[in-house]
PDB file of C-alpha atoms in Angstrom:
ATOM      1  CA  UNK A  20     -13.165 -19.404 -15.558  1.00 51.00           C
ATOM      2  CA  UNK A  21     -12.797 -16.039 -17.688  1.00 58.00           C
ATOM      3  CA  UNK A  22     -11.580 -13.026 -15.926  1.00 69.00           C
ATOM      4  CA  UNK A  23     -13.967 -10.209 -15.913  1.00 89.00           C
ATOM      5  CA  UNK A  24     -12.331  -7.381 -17.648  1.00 93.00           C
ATOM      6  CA  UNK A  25     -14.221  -3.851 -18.552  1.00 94.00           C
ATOM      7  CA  UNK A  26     -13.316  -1.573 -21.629  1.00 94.00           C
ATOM      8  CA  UNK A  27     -12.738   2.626 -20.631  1.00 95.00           C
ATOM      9  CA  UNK A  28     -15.791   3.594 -21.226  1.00 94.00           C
ATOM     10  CA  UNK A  29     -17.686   0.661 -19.367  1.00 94.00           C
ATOM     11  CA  UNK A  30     -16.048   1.626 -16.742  1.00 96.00           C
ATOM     12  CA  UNK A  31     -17.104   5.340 -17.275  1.00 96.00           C
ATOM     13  CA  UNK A  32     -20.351   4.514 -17.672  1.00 96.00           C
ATOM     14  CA  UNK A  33     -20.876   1.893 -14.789  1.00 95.00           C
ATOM     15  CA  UNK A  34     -19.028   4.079 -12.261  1.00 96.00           C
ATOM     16  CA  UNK A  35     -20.259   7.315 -13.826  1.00 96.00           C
ATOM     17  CA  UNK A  36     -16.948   9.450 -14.557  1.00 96.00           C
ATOM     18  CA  UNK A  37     -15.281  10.508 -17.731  1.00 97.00           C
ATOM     19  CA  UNK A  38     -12.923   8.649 -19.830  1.00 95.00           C
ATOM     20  CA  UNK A  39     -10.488  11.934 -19.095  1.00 96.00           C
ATOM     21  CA  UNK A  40     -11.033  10.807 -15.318  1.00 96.00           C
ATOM     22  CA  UNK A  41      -9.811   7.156 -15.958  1.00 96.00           C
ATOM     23  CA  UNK A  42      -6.973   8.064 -17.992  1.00 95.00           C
ATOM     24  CA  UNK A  43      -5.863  10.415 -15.276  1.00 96.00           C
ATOM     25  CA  UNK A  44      -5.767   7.855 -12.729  1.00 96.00           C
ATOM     26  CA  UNK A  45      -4.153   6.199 -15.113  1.00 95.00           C
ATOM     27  CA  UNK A  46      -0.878   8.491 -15.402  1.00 95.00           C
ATOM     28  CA  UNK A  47      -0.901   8.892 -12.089  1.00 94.00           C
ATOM     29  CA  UNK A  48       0.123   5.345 -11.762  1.00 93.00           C
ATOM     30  CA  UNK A  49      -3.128   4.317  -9.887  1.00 93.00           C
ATOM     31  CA  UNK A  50      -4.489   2.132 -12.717  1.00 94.00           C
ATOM     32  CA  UNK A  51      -2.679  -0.358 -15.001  1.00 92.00           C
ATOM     33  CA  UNK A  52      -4.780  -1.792 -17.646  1.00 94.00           C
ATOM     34  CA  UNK A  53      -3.538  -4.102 -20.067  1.00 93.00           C
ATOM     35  CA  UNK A  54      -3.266  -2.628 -23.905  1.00 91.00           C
ATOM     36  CA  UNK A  55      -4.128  -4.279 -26.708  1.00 90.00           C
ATOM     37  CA  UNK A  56      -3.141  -2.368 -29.731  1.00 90.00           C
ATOM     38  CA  UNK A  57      -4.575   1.598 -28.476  1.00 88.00           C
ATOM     39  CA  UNK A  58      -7.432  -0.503 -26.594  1.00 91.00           C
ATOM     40  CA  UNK A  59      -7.223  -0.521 -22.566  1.00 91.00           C
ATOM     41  CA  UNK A  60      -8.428  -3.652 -20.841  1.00 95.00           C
ATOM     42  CA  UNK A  61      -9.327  -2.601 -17.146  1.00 95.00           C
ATOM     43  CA  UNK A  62      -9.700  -5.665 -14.744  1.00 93.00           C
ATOM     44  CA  UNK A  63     -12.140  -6.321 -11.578  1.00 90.00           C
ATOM     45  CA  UNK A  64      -9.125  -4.864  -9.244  1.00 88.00           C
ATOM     46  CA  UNK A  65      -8.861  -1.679 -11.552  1.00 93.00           C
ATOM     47  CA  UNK A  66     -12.691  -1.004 -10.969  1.00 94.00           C
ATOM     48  CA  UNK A  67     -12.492  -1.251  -7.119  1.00 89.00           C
ATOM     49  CA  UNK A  68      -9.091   0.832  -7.464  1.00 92.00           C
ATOM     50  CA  UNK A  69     -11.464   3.420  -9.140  1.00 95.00           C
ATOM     51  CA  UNK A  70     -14.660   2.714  -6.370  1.00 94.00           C
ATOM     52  CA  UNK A  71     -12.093   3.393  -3.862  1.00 91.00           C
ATOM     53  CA  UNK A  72     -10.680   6.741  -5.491  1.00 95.00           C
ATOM     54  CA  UNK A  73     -14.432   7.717  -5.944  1.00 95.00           C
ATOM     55  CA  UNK A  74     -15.687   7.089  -2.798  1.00 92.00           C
ATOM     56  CA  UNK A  75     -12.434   8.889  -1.489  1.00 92.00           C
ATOM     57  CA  UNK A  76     -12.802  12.014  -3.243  1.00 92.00           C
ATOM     58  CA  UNK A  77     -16.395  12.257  -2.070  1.00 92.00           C
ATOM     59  CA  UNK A  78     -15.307  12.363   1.901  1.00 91.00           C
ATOM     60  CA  UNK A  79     -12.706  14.885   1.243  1.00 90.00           C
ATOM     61  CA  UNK A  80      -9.368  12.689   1.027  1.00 93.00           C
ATOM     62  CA  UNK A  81      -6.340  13.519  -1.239  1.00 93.00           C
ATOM     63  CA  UNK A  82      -5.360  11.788  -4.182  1.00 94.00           C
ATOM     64  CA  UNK A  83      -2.079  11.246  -1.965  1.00 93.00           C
ATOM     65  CA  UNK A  84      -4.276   9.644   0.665  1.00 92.00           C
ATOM     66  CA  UNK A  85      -7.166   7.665  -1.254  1.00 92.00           C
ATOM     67  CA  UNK A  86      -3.012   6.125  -3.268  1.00 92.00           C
ATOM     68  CA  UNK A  87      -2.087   4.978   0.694  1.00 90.00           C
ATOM     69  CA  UNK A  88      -5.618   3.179   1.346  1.00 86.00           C
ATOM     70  CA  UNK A  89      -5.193   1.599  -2.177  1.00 86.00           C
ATOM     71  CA  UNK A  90      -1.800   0.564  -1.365  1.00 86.00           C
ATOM     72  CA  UNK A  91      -2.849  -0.900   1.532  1.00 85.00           C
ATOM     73  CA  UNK A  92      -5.544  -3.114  -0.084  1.00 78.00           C
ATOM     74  CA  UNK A  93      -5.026  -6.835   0.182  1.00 75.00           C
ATOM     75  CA  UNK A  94      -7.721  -8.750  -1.663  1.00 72.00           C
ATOM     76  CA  UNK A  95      -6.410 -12.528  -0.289  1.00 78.00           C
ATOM     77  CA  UNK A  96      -6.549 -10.591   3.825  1.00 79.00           C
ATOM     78  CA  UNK A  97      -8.499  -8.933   5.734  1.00 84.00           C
ATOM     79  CA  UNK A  98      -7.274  -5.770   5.121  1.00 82.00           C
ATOM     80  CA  UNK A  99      -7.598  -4.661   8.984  1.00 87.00           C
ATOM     81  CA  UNK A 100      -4.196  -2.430   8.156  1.00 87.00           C
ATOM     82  CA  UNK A 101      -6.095  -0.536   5.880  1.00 85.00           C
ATOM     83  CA  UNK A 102      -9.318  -0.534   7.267  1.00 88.00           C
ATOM     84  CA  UNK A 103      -7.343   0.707  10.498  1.00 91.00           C
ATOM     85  CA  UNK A 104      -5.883   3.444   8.326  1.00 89.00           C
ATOM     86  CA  UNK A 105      -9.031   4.420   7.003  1.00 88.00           C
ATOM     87  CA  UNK A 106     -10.486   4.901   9.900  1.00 93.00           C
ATOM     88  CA  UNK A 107      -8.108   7.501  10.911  1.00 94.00           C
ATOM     89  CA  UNK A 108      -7.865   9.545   7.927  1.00 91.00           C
ATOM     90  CA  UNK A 109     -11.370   9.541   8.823  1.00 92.00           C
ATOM     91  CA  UNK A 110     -10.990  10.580  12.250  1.00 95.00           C
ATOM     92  CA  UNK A 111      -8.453  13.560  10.652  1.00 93.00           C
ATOM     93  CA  UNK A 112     -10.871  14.379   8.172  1.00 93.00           C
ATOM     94  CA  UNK A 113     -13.852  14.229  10.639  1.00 95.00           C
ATOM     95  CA  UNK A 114     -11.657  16.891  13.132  1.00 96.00           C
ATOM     96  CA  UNK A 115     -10.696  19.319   9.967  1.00 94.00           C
ATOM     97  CA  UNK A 116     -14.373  19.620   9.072  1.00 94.00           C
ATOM     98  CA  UNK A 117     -15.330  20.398  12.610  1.00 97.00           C
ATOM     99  CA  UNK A 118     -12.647  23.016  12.901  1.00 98.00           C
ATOM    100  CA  UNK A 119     -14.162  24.689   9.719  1.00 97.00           C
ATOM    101  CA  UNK A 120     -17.606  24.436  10.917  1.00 97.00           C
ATOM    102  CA  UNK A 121     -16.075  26.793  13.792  1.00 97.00           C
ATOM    103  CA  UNK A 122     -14.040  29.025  11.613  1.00 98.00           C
ATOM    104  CA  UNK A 123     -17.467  29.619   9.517  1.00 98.00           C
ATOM    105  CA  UNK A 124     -19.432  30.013  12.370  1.00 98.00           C
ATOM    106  CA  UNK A 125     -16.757  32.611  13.730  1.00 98.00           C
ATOM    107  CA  UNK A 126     -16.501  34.271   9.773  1.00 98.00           C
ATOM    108  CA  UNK A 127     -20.669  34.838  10.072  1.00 98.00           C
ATOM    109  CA  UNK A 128     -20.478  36.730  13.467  1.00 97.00           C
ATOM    110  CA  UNK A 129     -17.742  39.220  11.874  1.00 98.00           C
ATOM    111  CA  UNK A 130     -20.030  39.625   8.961  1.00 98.00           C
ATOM    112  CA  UNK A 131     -22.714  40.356  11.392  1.00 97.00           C
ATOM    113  CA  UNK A 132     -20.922  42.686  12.900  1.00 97.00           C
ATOM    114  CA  UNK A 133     -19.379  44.778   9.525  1.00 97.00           C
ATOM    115  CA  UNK A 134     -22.495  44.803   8.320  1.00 97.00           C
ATOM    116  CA  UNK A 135     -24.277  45.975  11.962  1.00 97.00           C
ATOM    117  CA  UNK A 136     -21.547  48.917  11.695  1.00 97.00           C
ATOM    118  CA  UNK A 137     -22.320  49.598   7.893  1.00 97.00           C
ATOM    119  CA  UNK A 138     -25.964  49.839   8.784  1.00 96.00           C
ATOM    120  CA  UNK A 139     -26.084  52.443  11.888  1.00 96.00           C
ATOM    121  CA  UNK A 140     -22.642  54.079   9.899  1.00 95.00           C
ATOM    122  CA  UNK A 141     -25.351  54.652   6.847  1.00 95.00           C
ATOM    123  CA  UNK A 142     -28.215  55.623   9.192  1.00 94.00           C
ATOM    124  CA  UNK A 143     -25.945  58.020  10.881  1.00 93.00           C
ATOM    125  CA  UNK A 144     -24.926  59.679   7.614  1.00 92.00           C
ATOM    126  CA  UNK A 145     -28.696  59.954   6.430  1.00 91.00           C
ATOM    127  CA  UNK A 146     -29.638  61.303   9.365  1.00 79.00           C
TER     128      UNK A 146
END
């Protein structure tokens, strides 16, 4: 049985990212492709290591958090550790959003207001 393996830019182009991306990832440790010669030969685990960066990134998490859940990845369990830590980064991610939904909510009635002031201050000084 051969071992699936993907070159940079299949990867790029299958998951839709840059080569620049991919080679970041890879300095910060998160990927480890083999080398032959200046070639990098990414494997099957390196592509969901880069699914599960992407998919991070798109709900909000850190680069610090999305390295934890791929730490945490076990590919021989049943991963409930990380699925259990998932779900409550999502949980804290879920709460921070909410609590910015009310600090924008509370930023648009103060912009109300300034501009209610500005409006009658401008009327006042036409008048």
């Amino acid at each position: 049985m051969t071992r699936q393996t993907y070159s940079i830019s299949d990867l790029s182009r299958e998951l839709d990212i840059t080569t620049r991306a991919i080679r970041f990832y890879e300095e910060q440790g998160m990927l480890t492709p083999e080398r032959r010669g200046l070639e990098r030969i990414y494997t099957a685990r390196d592509k969901v290591t880069l699914k599960l960066i992407l998919r991070g990134k798109r709900i909000g998490f850190s680069l610090a958090e999305c390295r934890e859940l791929i730490e945490l990845y076990d590919p021989t369990g049943d991963n409930k550790k990380q699925l259990t830590h998932m779900l409550g980064k999502i949980t804290e991610r879920r709460a921070m959003l909410e609590q910015q939904l009310l600090d924008i909510e509370q930023m648009k009635l103060e912009l109300d207001t300034a501009e209610e002031r500005c409006t009658q201050a401008l009327a006042r000084a036409q008048a």
